[in-house]
């Protein structure tokens, strides 16, 4: 038989008091532990993906007829595209008659000592400077596009390039990281801008209307921006820019204005390219198509293989979704990717074992 024993009121009050005290101690301890953990976690950096290793590039020297004229080249630095950047730099130096006269201006959104060290060890003799691009400049100004890579803040750094470069730099060649130069870059540097702010190959046979939405073309106030112009498509991955004229004309702000319109009403789908077209199309210095054999990365959705366009080539450009280093690594390269491979300085595990 079970017996139930009743508790006196004084004993019951004592037990309740003890339980309350223990609960308070437990809660206080948990809060303290959680707070301490939060503080510690705020200083713990998520391990980043290790950077690829690269072979040291050969040294290239100036030809006998070189002067002191400096060729300024600007590119972005991103760990995901670093392999492309290294190949691009090598190709520029290898085909330049005056490689020691090429000065690189690199833009990055995050200071990364490992990337800096990688450049120094791969190109010990390279003349370069790195600039911090403040991603806050485009915070709230970027609209979602058809490909995630096009939405990254660093993709918009070219808009603010003139504001970041030293005042004594009056001209610069801007290049994407997925290019290979197969000609002397001085030829591109010396193009006559004829008073224009920028020069780039124009593609007037391309369907210009497809770079903007139907809503844009149906809005008379918006579409009249091209009135009096003969707008043609150009690719912003290869541009010669008059930095002084850019600053003087406030073109960073003009591009930003169209980015603001895009936030209110969707007028395009392709990242930083369309606002450049809105500001400059039909008002640039068109140069030979040989300086941007673009589209080798395929379209922006599937990245299917494409063949070379007919005509002479000075620069190969893997614009589009497909990148040569990724397709080569997957053992599913396109034919044109083998033109990029000779400039790849990447040291694979196989290379390291052989060394």
Coordinates of C-alpha atoms in Angstrom, one line a residue, residues 168-304:
X168 CA 48.6 62.2 -62.0
X169 CA 47.0 59.2 -63.9
X170 CA 45.2 60.8 -66.8
X171 CA 44.5 57.7 -68.9
X172 CA 43.9 54.1 -67.9
X173 CA 43.1 50.8 -69.7
X174 CA 40.4 48.9 -67.7
X175 CA 40.5 45.1 -68.3
X176 CA 38.4 42.3 -66.9
X177 CA 40.1 39.3 -65.3
X178 CA 39.0 36.8 -67.9
X179 CA 41.1 38.1 -70.8
X180 CA 44.3 37.2 -72.5
X181 CA 46.3 39.8 -74.4
X182 CA 48.1 38.5 -77.5
X183 CA 49.4 41.8 -78.8
X184 CA 51.5 44.7 -77.5
X185 CA 49.3 46.7 -75.1
X186 CA 51.0 49.9 -76.1
X187 CA 49.0 49.8 -79.4
X188 CA 45.8 49.9 -77.3
X189 CA 47.2 52.6 -75.0
X190 CA 48.0 54.9 -77.9
X191 CA 44.5 55.0 -79.5
X192 CA 43.3 58.5 -80.3
X193 CA 40.2 59.1 -78.1
X194 CA 39.3 62.2 -80.3
X195 CA 38.0 64.1 -77.3
X196 CA 35.8 61.2 -76.1
X197 CA 35.7 60.0 -72.5
X198 CA 36.3 56.4 -73.4
X199 CA 37.2 54.1 -76.3
X200 CA 36.1 50.5 -76.8
X201 CA 35.1 48.2 -79.8
X202 CA 31.5 48.9 -80.8
X203 CA 29.2 46.3 -82.1
X204 CA 26.5 48.1 -84.1
X205 CA 25.1 44.9 -85.7
X206 CA 24.1 43.6 -82.2
X207 CA 20.4 43.9 -81.2
X208 CA 20.8 46.9 -78.9
X209 CA 17.2 46.9 -77.8
X210 CA 17.6 43.5 -76.0
X211 CA 19.9 45.0 -73.4
X212 CA 16.8 46.8 -71.9
X213 CA 13.3 45.8 -70.9
X214 CA 10.2 46.5 -72.9
X215 CA 9.1 48.7 -70.0
X216 CA 12.2 50.9 -70.7
X217 CA 11.4 51.3 -74.5
X218 CA 7.7 51.9 -73.8
X219 CA 8.5 54.8 -71.4
X220 CA 9.1 57.8 -73.6
X221 CA 10.8 59.8 -70.9
X222 CA 13.4 57.0 -70.4
X223 CA 14.0 55.9 -74.0
X224 CA 14.5 59.5 -75.2
X225 CA 17.9 59.4 -73.5
X226 CA 19.2 57.9 -76.8
X227 CA 17.7 60.7 -78.9
X228 CA 20.3 62.3 -81.2
X229 CA 22.6 59.3 -80.6
X230 CA 23.3 56.3 -82.7
X231 CA 23.8 53.8 -79.8
X232 CA 25.7 50.6 -80.3
X233 CA 26.6 47.9 -77.9
X234 CA 30.1 47.9 -76.4
X235 CA 31.6 45.6 -73.7
X236 CA 32.9 47.3 -70.6
X237 CA 35.5 44.6 -70.0
X238 CA 38.0 46.4 -72.2
X239 CA 38.0 50.2 -72.1
X240 CA 40.5 53.0 -72.6
X241 CA 39.4 55.8 -70.3
X242 CA 40.3 59.5 -70.2
X243 CA 40.4 59.7 -66.4
X244 CA 40.6 63.5 -66.4
X245 CA 37.5 63.9 -68.6
X246 CA 35.7 61.3 -66.5
X247 CA 36.3 63.2 -63.3
X248 CA 35.5 66.6 -64.9
X249 CA 32.2 65.4 -66.3
X250 CA 31.1 63.6 -63.1
X251 CA 30.4 60.4 -64.9
X252 CA 30.4 58.2 -61.8
X253 CA 27.3 60.1 -60.7
X254 CA 25.7 59.9 -64.1
X255 CA 26.0 56.1 -64.1
X256 CA 24.7 56.0 -60.5
X257 CA 21.6 58.0 -61.6
X258 CA 20.6 55.2 -63.9
X259 CA 21.3 52.6 -61.2
X260 CA 18.8 54.5 -59.0
X261 CA 16.2 54.4 -61.8
X262 CA 16.7 50.7 -62.1
X263 CA 15.9 50.3 -58.3
X264 CA 12.5 52.1 -58.9
X265 CA 11.6 50.4 -62.2
X266 CA 13.3 47.4 -63.8
X267 CA 14.7 48.7 -67.0
X268 CA 17.6 46.2 -67.6
X269 CA 18.8 42.7 -66.6
X270 CA 22.6 42.7 -66.9
X271 CA 24.5 44.1 -63.9
X272 CA 26.8 47.1 -64.5
X273 CA 26.8 47.0 -68.3
X274 CA 23.4 48.7 -69.1
X275 CA 24.0 51.9 -67.0
X276 CA 27.3 52.3 -69.0
X277 CA 25.4 52.0 -72.2
X278 CA 22.7 54.5 -71.1
X279 CA 25.4 57.1 -70.4
X280 CA 27.9 56.4 -73.2
X281 CA 26.4 54.3 -76.1
X282 CA 26.7 56.3 -79.3
X283 CA 29.2 58.7 -77.8
X284 CA 32.4 56.7 -77.5
X285 CA 35.5 56.3 -79.7
X286 CA 35.0 53.0 -81.5
X287 CA 38.1 51.0 -82.0
X288 CA 39.0 47.9 -83.9
X289 CA 37.2 44.7 -82.9
X290 CA 40.5 42.9 -82.6
X291 CA 40.8 44.5 -79.1
X292 CA 37.9 42.5 -77.7
X293 CA 37.2 39.1 -79.0
X294 CA 34.4 38.8 -76.4
X295 CA 31.8 36.2 -75.6
X296 CA 34.2 33.2 -75.4
X297 CA 32.6 32.3 -72.0
X298 CA 29.3 31.7 -73.8
X299 CA 26.0 33.2 -72.7
X300 CA 25.1 34.3 -69.2
X301 CA 22.8 31.4 -68.5
X302 CA 24.4 28.2 -69.7
X303 CA 27.9 29.3 -70.8
X304 CA 27.8 27.1 -74.0

